[in-house]
mmCIF file of C-alpha atoms in Angstrom:
data_model
loop_
_atom_site.group_PDB
_atom_site.id
_atom_site.type_symbol
_atom_site.label_atom_id
_atom_site.label_comp_id
_atom_site.label_asym_id
_atom_site.label_seq_id
_atom_site.Cartn_x
_atom_site.Cartn_y
_atom_site.Cartn_z
ATOM 1 C CA MET A 176 0.000 0.000 0.000
ATOM 2 C CA ASP A 177 1.273 3.471 -0.898
ATOM 3 C CA LYS A 178 2.000 5.531 2.211
ATOM 4 C CA LYS A 179 0.522 8.563 0.446
ATOM 5 C CA LEU A 180 -2.884 7.199 1.406
ATOM 6 C CA PHE A 181 -3.423 7.491 5.126
ATOM 7 C CA ALA A 182 -6.142 8.337 7.637
ATOM 8 C CA SER A 183 -6.488 8.450 11.404
ATOM 9 C CA ILE A 184 -9.688 8.257 13.460
ATOM 10 C CA ALA A 185 -9.701 8.241 17.273
ATOM 11 C CA ASN A 186 -5.946 7.534 17.311
ATOM 12 C CA VAL A 187 -6.497 4.499 15.093
ATOM 13 C CA ASP A 188 -4.274 4.657 12.018
ATOM 14 C CA PHE A 189 -5.490 3.417 8.649
ATOM 15 C CA ASN A 190 -3.020 2.423 5.958
ATOM 16 C CA GLY A 191 -5.221 3.480 3.065
ATOM 17 C CA VAL A 192 -8.476 5.373 2.652
ATOM 18 C CA LEU A 193 -10.866 2.777 1.183
ATOM 19 C CA ILE A 194 -13.281 0.599 3.151
ATOM 20 C CA ASN A 195 -16.428 -1.397 2.450
ATOM 21 C CA ALA A 196 -19.833 -0.025 3.292
ATOM 22 C CA SER A 197 -21.448 -2.061 6.037
ATOM 23 C CA GLY A 198 -23.922 -4.395 4.408
ATOM 24 C CA VAL A 199 -21.730 -5.313 1.450
ATOM 25 C CA HIS A 200 -19.292 -8.248 1.447
ATOM 26 C CA CYS A 201 -19.190 -8.408 5.248
ATOM 27 C CA GLN A 202 -21.925 -10.673 6.577
ATOM 28 C CA THR A 203 -19.823 -13.812 7.027
ATOM 29 C CA SER A 204 -16.391 -14.385 8.523
ATOM 30 C CA SER A 205 -15.081 -15.554 5.143
ATOM 31 C CA GLU A 206 -16.171 -12.291 3.500
ATOM 32 C CA LEU A 207 -14.586 -10.299 6.309
ATOM 33 C CA ASP A 208 -11.398 -12.354 5.941
ATOM 34 C CA GLU A 209 -11.190 -11.380 2.273
ATOM 35 C CA LEU A 210 -11.409 -7.720 3.188
ATOM 36 C CA LEU A 211 -8.934 -8.134 6.017
ATOM 37 C CA ASN A 212 -6.405 -9.796 3.718
ATOM 38 C CA ASP A 213 -6.749 -7.328 0.836
ATOM 39 C CA GLU A 214 -3.890 -4.823 0.979
ATOM 40 C CA TYR A 215 -6.027 -2.107 -0.627
ATOM 41 C CA VAL A 216 -8.739 -2.225 2.054
ATOM 42 C CA ALA A 217 -7.904 0.108 4.938
ATOM 43 C CA ALA A 218 -10.315 -1.683 7.294
ATOM 44 C CA PRO A 219 -13.171 -4.158 7.064
ATOM 45 C CA VAL A 220 -16.504 -2.938 8.397
ATOM 46 C CA THR A 221 -18.740 -5.659 9.789
ATOM 47 C CA LYS A 222 -22.377 -6.110 8.891
ATOM 48 C CA SER A 223 -24.558 -3.973 11.133
ATOM 49 C CA ALA A 224 -25.334 -6.397 13.943
ATOM 50 C CA THR A 225 -28.528 -6.628 15.938
ATOM 51 C CA LEU A 226 -28.733 -8.435 19.272
ATOM 52 C CA ASN A 227 -30.126 -11.560 17.621
ATOM 53 C CA SER A 228 -29.527 -12.868 14.114
ATOM 54 C CA ARG A 229 -31.973 -11.770 11.432
ATOM 55 C CA ASP A 230 -32.949 -13.228 8.068
ATOM 56 C CA GLY A 231 -34.013 -9.810 6.821
ATOM 57 C CA ASN A 232 -36.961 -8.929 4.627
ATOM 58 C CA PRO A 233 -38.660 -11.188 2.059
ATOM 59 C CA LYS A 234 -36.859 -11.497 -1.276
ATOM 60 C CA PRO A 235 -36.371 -10.040 -3.789
ATOM 61 C CA SER A 236 -35.071 -7.288 -1.571
ATOM 62 C CA TYR A 237 -32.182 -5.978 -3.714
ATOM 63 C CA PHE A 238 -32.065 -4.758 -7.309
ATOM 64 C CA GLU A 239 -29.285 -3.153 -9.335
ATOM 65 C CA PHE A 240 -29.758 -0.781 -12.248
ATOM 66 C CA LYS A 241 -27.337 1.122 -14.476
ATOM 67 C CA ASP A 242 -26.094 3.725 -12.047
ATOM 68 C CA GLY A 243 -27.384 2.466 -8.748
ATOM 69 C CA SER A 244 -29.306 0.041 -6.616
ATOM 70 C CA ILE A 245 -32.422 -0.140 -4.510
ATOM 71 C CA ASN A 246 -32.755 -2.394 -1.499
ATOM 72 C CA SER A 247 -34.925 -3.249 1.431
ATOM 73 C CA MET A 248 -32.715 -5.906 2.973
ATOM 74 C CA GLY A 249 -33.990 -5.429 6.527
ATOM 75 C CA LEU A 250 -30.669 -5.825 8.354
ATOM 76 C CA PRO A 251 -29.947 -9.510 7.723
ATOM 77 C CA ASN A 252 -27.007 -10.450 9.945
ATOM 78 C CA ASN A 253 -25.582 -13.272 12.038
ATOM 79 C CA GLY A 254 -26.165 -11.601 15.385
ATOM 80 C CA PHE A 255 -24.068 -9.406 17.629
ATOM 81 C CA GLU A 256 -22.038 -12.145 19.324
ATOM 82 C CA TYR A 257 -20.903 -13.491 15.921
ATOM 83 C CA TYR A 258 -19.331 -10.162 14.928
ATOM 84 C CA LEU A 259 -18.002 -9.343 18.377
ATOM 85 C CA ASN A 260 -16.239 -12.705 18.454
ATOM 86 C CA TYR A 261 -14.797 -11.976 15.019
ATOM 87 C CA VAL A 262 -13.320 -8.587 15.904
ATOM 88 C CA GLU A 263 -11.995 -9.873 19.234
ATOM 89 C CA SER A 264 -10.239 -12.811 17.566
ATOM 90 C CA HIS A 265 -8.720 -10.893 14.638
ATOM 91 C CA ARG A 266 -6.273 -8.520 16.223
ATOM 92 C CA ASN A 267 -3.561 -7.762 13.735
ATOM 93 C CA ASN A 268 -2.101 -4.661 12.168
ATOM 94 C CA LYS A 269 -5.287 -3.706 10.347
ATOM 95 C CA PRO A 270 -8.205 -2.036 12.155
ATOM 96 C CA ILE A 271 -11.731 -3.469 12.010
ATOM 97 C CA ILE A 272 -14.811 -1.319 12.485
ATOM 98 C CA LEU A 273 -17.608 -3.023 14.407
ATOM 99 C CA SER A 274 -20.995 -1.871 13.109
ATOM 100 C CA ILE A 275 -24.057 -2.330 15.290
ATOM 101 C CA ALA A 276 -27.737 -1.563 14.817
ATOM 102 C CA SER A 277 -30.737 -2.016 17.033
ATOM 103 C CA LEU A 278 -34.500 -2.273 16.892
ATOM 104 C CA SER A 279 -35.021 -0.147 20.016
ATOM 105 C CA GLN A 280 -33.168 2.264 22.259
ATOM 106 C CA GLU A 281 -33.035 -0.426 24.939
ATOM 107 C CA GLU A 282 -31.323 -2.835 22.552
ATOM 108 C CA CYS A 283 -28.885 -0.133 21.492
ATOM 109 C CA ILE A 284 -27.851 0.491 25.084
ATOM 110 C CA GLU A 285 -27.555 -3.242 25.785
ATOM 111 C CA LEU A 286 -25.281 -3.790 22.793
ATOM 112 C CA LEU A 287 -23.009 -0.917 23.677
ATOM 113 C CA HIS A 288 -22.740 -2.137 27.271
ATOM 114 C CA LYS A 289 -21.585 -5.463 25.824
ATOM 115 C CA VAL A 290 -18.976 -3.727 23.662
ATOM 116 C CA GLN A 291 -17.786 -1.663 26.614
ATOM 117 C CA ALA A 292 -17.351 -4.814 28.694
ATOM 118 C CA SER A 293 -15.574 -6.702 25.893
ATOM 119 C CA ASP A 294 -11.900 -6.914 24.954
ATOM 120 C CA PHE A 295 -12.551 -5.023 21.712
ATOM 121 C CA ASN A 296 -10.937 -1.591 21.842
ATOM 122 C CA GLY A 297 -11.289 -0.587 18.224
ATOM 123 C CA ILE A 298 -13.864 1.694 16.628
ATOM 124 C CA THR A 299 -17.551 0.894 16.976
ATOM 125 C CA GLU A 300 -20.089 2.439 14.625
ATOM 126 C CA LEU A 301 -23.712 2.812 15.678
ATOM 127 C CA ASN A 302 -26.096 2.690 12.731
ATOM 128 C CA LEU A 303 -28.868 5.217 13.374
ATOM 129 C CA SER A 304 -29.934 5.355 9.746
ATOM 130 C CA CYS A 305 -31.283 2.119 8.328
ATOM 131 C CA PRO A 306 -34.388 2.956 6.247
ATOM 132 C CA ASN A 307 -35.320 -0.637 5.505
ATOM 133 C CA VAL A 308 -36.578 -2.216 8.729
ATOM 134 C CA ILE A 309 -40.322 -2.609 8.415
ATOM 135 C CA GLY A 310 -42.145 -0.511 10.995
ATOM 136 C CA LYS A 311 -38.989 1.174 12.318
ATOM 137 C CA PRO A 312 -38.138 4.827 11.561
ATOM 138 C CA GLN A 313 -34.669 6.202 10.925
ATOM 139 C CA VAL A 314 -33.657 7.408 14.370
ATOM 140 C CA ALA A 315 -31.263 10.086 13.162
ATOM 141 C CA TYR A 316 -34.089 12.088 11.574
ATOM 142 C CA ASP A 317 -35.409 12.630 15.100
ATOM 143 C CA PHE A 318 -32.866 15.040 16.564
ATOM 144 C CA GLU A 319 -34.307 14.889 20.059
ATOM 145 C CA ALA A 320 -34.210 11.088 20.082
ATOM 146 C CA THR A 321 -30.648 11.102 18.736
ATOM 147 C CA ASP A 322 -29.601 13.490 21.505
ATOM 148 C CA LYS A 323 -31.276 11.310 24.122
ATOM 149 C CA ILE A 324 -29.557 8.146 22.890
ATOM 150 C CA LEU A 325 -26.116 9.736 22.690
ATOM 151 C CA SER A 326 -26.486 11.289 26.133
ATOM 152 C CA GLU A 327 -27.183 7.906 27.679
ATOM 153 C CA VAL A 328 -24.533 6.119 25.611
ATOM 154 C CA PHE A 329 -21.710 8.457 26.546
ATOM 155 C CA SER A 330 -22.616 8.270 30.215
ATOM 156 C CA PHE A 331 -20.940 4.843 30.214
ATOM 157 C CA PHE A 332 -19.274 4.196 26.840
ATOM 158 C CA LYS A 333 -15.582 5.109 26.902
ATOM 159 C CA LYS A 334 -14.310 3.481 23.719
ATOM 160 C CA PRO A 335 -14.199 5.063 20.226
ATOM 161 C CA LEU A 336 -17.720 5.400 18.858
ATOM 162 C CA GLY A 337 -19.036 6.878 15.628
ATOM 163 C CA ILE A 338 -22.488 6.952 14.086
ATOM 164 C CA LYS A 339 -23.840 6.236 10.632
ATOM 165 C CA LEU A 340 -26.274 8.867 9.412
ATOM 166 C CA PRO A 341 -28.958 9.127 6.769
ATOM 167 C CA PRO A 342 -28.761 11.825 4.098
ATOM 168 C CA TYR A 343 -30.061 15.259 5.029
ATOM 169 C CA PHE A 344 -31.460 17.642 2.455
ATOM 170 C CA ASP A 345 -32.005 20.974 4.203
ATOM 171 C CA LEU A 346 -29.237 23.272 5.428
ATOM 172 C CA THR A 347 -31.199 23.963 8.613
ATOM 173 C CA HIS A 348 -31.232 20.239 9.349
ATOM 174 C CA PHE A 349 -27.447 20.120 8.994
ATOM 175 C CA ASP A 350 -27.205 22.931 11.530
ATOM 176 C CA GLN A 351 -29.566 21.175 13.930
ATOM 177 C CA ILE A 352 -28.037 17.710 13.828
ATOM 178 C CA ALA A 353 -24.488 19.110 13.983
ATOM 179 C CA ALA A 354 -25.424 21.045 17.123
ATOM 180 C CA VAL A 355 -26.468 17.742 18.693
ATOM 181 C CA LEU A 356 -23.429 15.788 17.558
ATOM 182 C CA ASN A 357 -20.909 18.425 18.630
ATOM 183 C CA GLN A 358 -21.915 17.875 22.261
ATOM 184 C CA TYR A 359 -20.415 14.383 22.266
ATOM 185 C CA PRO A 360 -16.936 12.834 21.863
ATOM 186 C CA LEU A 361 -17.798 10.986 18.660
ATOM 187 C CA SER A 362 -14.933 9.396 16.769
ATOM 188 C CA HIS A 363 -16.623 10.007 13.428
ATOM 189 C CA VAL A 364 -19.792 10.245 11.431
ATOM 190 C CA ASN A 365 -20.411 7.991 8.445
ATOM 191 C CA SER A 366 -22.393 9.883 5.832
ATOM 192 C CA VAL A 367 -24.516 8.857 3.983
ATOM 193 C CA ASN A 368 -26.621 5.734 4.252
ATOM 194 C CA SER A 369 -28.916 5.035 1.315
ATOM 195 C CA ILE A 370 -31.620 7.538 0.377
ATOM 196 C CA GLY A 371 -34.670 6.059 2.022
ATOM 197 C CA ASN A 372 -37.906 4.977 0.410
ATOM 198 C CA GLY A 373 -37.318 5.265 -3.290
ATOM 199 C CA LEU A 374 -39.287 3.097 -5.695
ATOM 200 C CA LEU A 375 -38.377 1.547 -9.035
ATOM 201 C CA VAL A 376 -40.905 -0.049 -11.389
ATOM 202 C CA ASP A 377 -40.414 -3.029 -13.700
ATOM 203 C CA LEU A 378 -42.368 -2.026 -16.794
ATOM 204 C CA ALA A 379 -42.673 -5.622 -17.990
ATOM 205 C CA THR A 380 -44.471 -6.793 -14.864
ATOM 206 C CA GLU A 381 -45.918 -3.399 -13.929
ATOM 207 C CA ALA A 382 -44.749 -4.061 -10.374
ATOM 208 C CA PRO A 383 -41.948 -2.788 -8.133
ATOM 209 C CA VAL A 384 -38.548 -4.439 -8.561
ATOM 210 C CA ILE A 385 -38.318 -5.391 -4.866
ATOM 211 C CA LYS A 386 -40.928 -7.004 -2.647
ATOM 212 C CA PRO A 387 -40.746 -5.551 0.906
ATOM 213 C CA LYS A 388 -42.684 -2.444 1.924
ATOM 214 C CA GLY A 389 -44.640 -2.413 -1.321
ATOM 215 C CA GLY A 390 -41.440 -1.837 -3.286
ATOM 216 C CA PHE A 391 -40.068 1.049 -1.248
ATOM 217 C CA GLY A 392 -36.357 0.799 -0.560
ATOM 218 C CA GLY A 393 -33.089 2.616 0.028
ATOM 219 C CA VAL A 394 -31.464 4.024 -3.104
ATOM 220 C CA GLY A 395 -27.688 3.828 -3.467
ATOM 221 C CA GLY A 396 -25.013 3.762 -6.108
ATOM 222 C CA HIS A 397 -23.424 6.319 -8.410
ATOM 223 C CA ASN A 398 -26.616 8.298 -8.845
ATOM 224 C CA ILE A 399 -26.537 9.513 -5.217
ATOM 225 C CA LEU A 400 -23.001 10.965 -5.466
ATOM 226 C CA PRO A 401 -24.140 14.631 -5.366
ATOM 227 C CA THR A 402 -26.195 13.994 -2.224
ATOM 228 C CA ALA A 403 -23.323 12.135 -0.558
ATOM 229 C CA LEU A 404 -20.768 14.833 -1.370
ATOM 230 C CA ALA A 405 -23.115 17.555 -0.133
ATOM 231 C CA ASN A 406 -23.528 15.746 3.181
ATOM 232 C CA VAL A 407 -19.800 15.210 3.631
ATOM 233 C CA ARG A 408 -19.105 18.866 2.861
ATOM 234 C CA ALA A 409 -21.920 20.174 5.056
ATOM 235 C CA PHE A 410 -20.761 18.111 8.026
ATOM 236 C CA ARG A 411 -17.101 19.001 7.597
ATOM 237 C CA LEU A 412 -18.052 22.671 7.736
ATOM 238 C CA ARG A 413 -20.116 22.192 10.905
ATOM 239 C CA LEU A 414 -18.621 19.437 13.043
ATOM 240 C CA ASN A 415 -15.821 19.733 15.566
ATOM 241 C CA GLN A 416 -12.528 18.952 13.877
ATOM 242 C CA ASN A 417 -11.921 15.933 16.138
ATOM 243 C CA ILE A 418 -15.053 14.281 14.695
ATOM 244 C CA LYS A 419 -13.788 12.643 11.531
ATOM 245 C CA ILE A 420 -15.896 11.739 8.497
ATOM 246 C CA ILE A 421 -16.335 8.524 6.547
ATOM 247 C CA GLY A 422 -17.739 9.476 3.156
ATOM 248 C CA THR A 423 -20.187 6.946 1.759
ATOM 249 C CA GLY A 424 -22.341 7.055 -1.330
ATOM 250 C CA GLY A 425 -22.005 7.244 -5.077
ATOM 251 C CA VAL A 426 -18.455 5.944 -5.428
ATOM 252 C CA LYS A 427 -17.825 4.296 -8.787
ATOM 253 C CA THR A 428 -14.491 5.751 -9.912
ATOM 254 C CA ALA A 429 -11.269 7.061 -8.441
ATOM 255 C CA GLU A 430 -12.504 10.558 -9.300
ATOM 256 C CA ASP A 431 -15.426 9.963 -6.931
ATOM 257 C CA VAL A 432 -13.024 8.947 -4.153
ATOM 258 C CA PHE A 433 -10.981 12.096 -4.771
ATOM 259 C CA ALA A 434 -14.125 14.234 -4.600
ATOM 260 C CA HIS A 435 -15.182 12.706 -1.275
ATOM 261 C CA ILE A 436 -11.776 13.449 0.254
ATOM 262 C CA LEU A 437 -11.720 16.951 -1.242
ATOM 263 C CA CYS A 438 -15.073 17.589 0.458
ATOM 264 C CA GLY A 439 -13.665 16.475 3.800
ATOM 265 C CA ALA A 440 -13.837 12.682 4.065
ATOM 266 C CA ASP A 441 -11.098 10.897 5.996
ATOM 267 C CA LEU A 442 -12.082 7.436 4.761
ATOM 268 C CA VAL A 443 -14.271 6.567 1.776
ATOM 269 C CA SER A 444 -16.533 3.517 1.710
ATOM 270 C CA ILE A 445 -18.005 1.685 -1.240
ATOM 271 C CA GLY A 446 -21.273 -0.250 -1.324
ATOM 272 C CA THR A 447 -23.203 -0.751 -4.560
ATOM 273 C CA GLU A 448 -20.171 -0.760 -6.831
ATOM 274 C CA LEU A 449 -18.381 -3.222 -4.545
ATOM 275 C CA ASN A 450 -21.385 -5.505 -4.797
ATOM 276 C CA LYS A 451 -21.293 -5.207 -8.594
ATOM 277 C CA GLN A 452 -17.559 -5.613 -9.188
ATOM 278 C CA GLY A 453 -16.163 -7.481 -6.188
ATOM 279 C CA ILE A 454 -13.147 -6.651 -4.062
ATOM 280 C CA SER A 455 -10.797 -6.203 -7.054
ATOM 281 C CA LEU A 456 -12.445 -2.776 -7.226
ATOM 282 C CA PHE A 457 -10.356 -1.614 -4.268
ATOM 283 C CA LYS A 458 -7.084 -1.951 -6.218
ATOM 284 C CA ASP A 459 -8.550 -0.131 -9.215
ATOM 285 C CA LEU A 460 -9.775 2.757 -7.067
ATOM 286 C CA ASN A 461 -6.527 2.904 -5.114
ATOM 287 C CA ASP A 462 -4.374 2.960 -8.251
ATOM 288 C CA GLY A 463 -6.646 5.487 -9.907
ATOM 289 C CA LEU A 464 -6.537 7.788 -6.891
ATOM 290 C CA ILE A 465 -2.742 7.691 -6.804
ATOM 291 C CA LYS A 466 -2.655 8.594 -10.504
ATOM 292 C CA ILE A 467 -4.978 11.561 -9.960
ATOM 293 C CA MET A 468 -2.787 12.734 -7.101
ATOM 294 C CA HIS A 469 0.346 12.362 -9.205
ATOM 295 C CA ASP A 470 -1.194 14.279 -12.097
ATOM 296 C CA LYS A 471 -2.245 17.083 -9.743
ATOM 297 C CA GLY A 472 1.073 17.165 -7.894
ATOM 298 C CA TYR A 473 -0.226 15.957 -4.522
ATOM 299 C CA ASN A 474 2.130 13.846 -2.409
ATOM 300 C CA SER A 475 -0.456 12.778 0.169
ATOM 301 C CA VAL A 476 -4.203 12.920 0.743
ATOM 302 C CA ASP A 477 -3.645 15.438 3.543
ATOM 303 C CA GLU A 478 -2.616 17.997 0.930
ATOM 304 C CA PHE A 479 -6.109 18.143 -0.573
ATOM 305 C CA ARG A 480 -8.401 16.680 2.103
ATOM 306 C CA ASN A 481 -11.108 19.232 2.907
ATOM 307 C CA GLY A 482 -9.610 21.486 0.253
ATOM 308 C CA LEU A 483 -12.749 22.200 -1.757
ATOM 309 C CA LYS A 484 -12.432 25.695 -3.221
ATOM 310 C CA ASP A 485 -15.056 28.393 -3.491
ATOM 311 C CA ILE A 486 -15.839 29.890 -6.880
#
């Protein structure tokens, strides 16, 4: 790995800037092993784990189209203990980010108590933004509820903790959620999760392309790049500098990775395109990013990170 590509979150050093989006190529230990052993992956991110294992929503729950995807997976995962055991037993020179989700505030608190009591001292990421669990809202759109959860969490949680957020679309909402987040010692925010509750129609069948929720699902892929970049930029302008940013959404090319970092991302994660192309994509994006940097005369990502210019 080229030392030009480097990031640090909560005193955890990452040799590289590319990671997987939780939910893609990370449900099983064998998938996580592939990420762990790939020199172009800065860190594997586990599947967002709930207290108990989940099969997820009825299939078909995922559909890819030219420049994106739509899904209503419903948090299928092997259960919290499965992923905690994995991160505890794979302590080497590469960080692993433990992603957790919950179906209630009580479950959230229980899971984080378990992490606090465990031997895992790496970065945990709390997913407050899944739009695809039937009957459950995205917590992070409720600023008061988000504040309440974080207040309770940080009363006992002393390890590095970040949160995964949904996309926001109004500048006032960026101001409001940033005011909440800046009260807490978050390691990072991961922005954005998929754009919730889109719908795509199959003209041949005259029905939605996915089954759950009447066809409503989270939209991801290259087509959401402008939304993702706007969220990364808006948060970098508003959050305390010690809260780092993982930029997620829309990444298809090395140019997209460069744009995320230019807008303020420390790490960049890939979901839909990773699902389409497989983990060989990481080498292509890494090599492409280094070429862009060379052509522009940058010797490291720190020279252009958060360097977006005004016009």
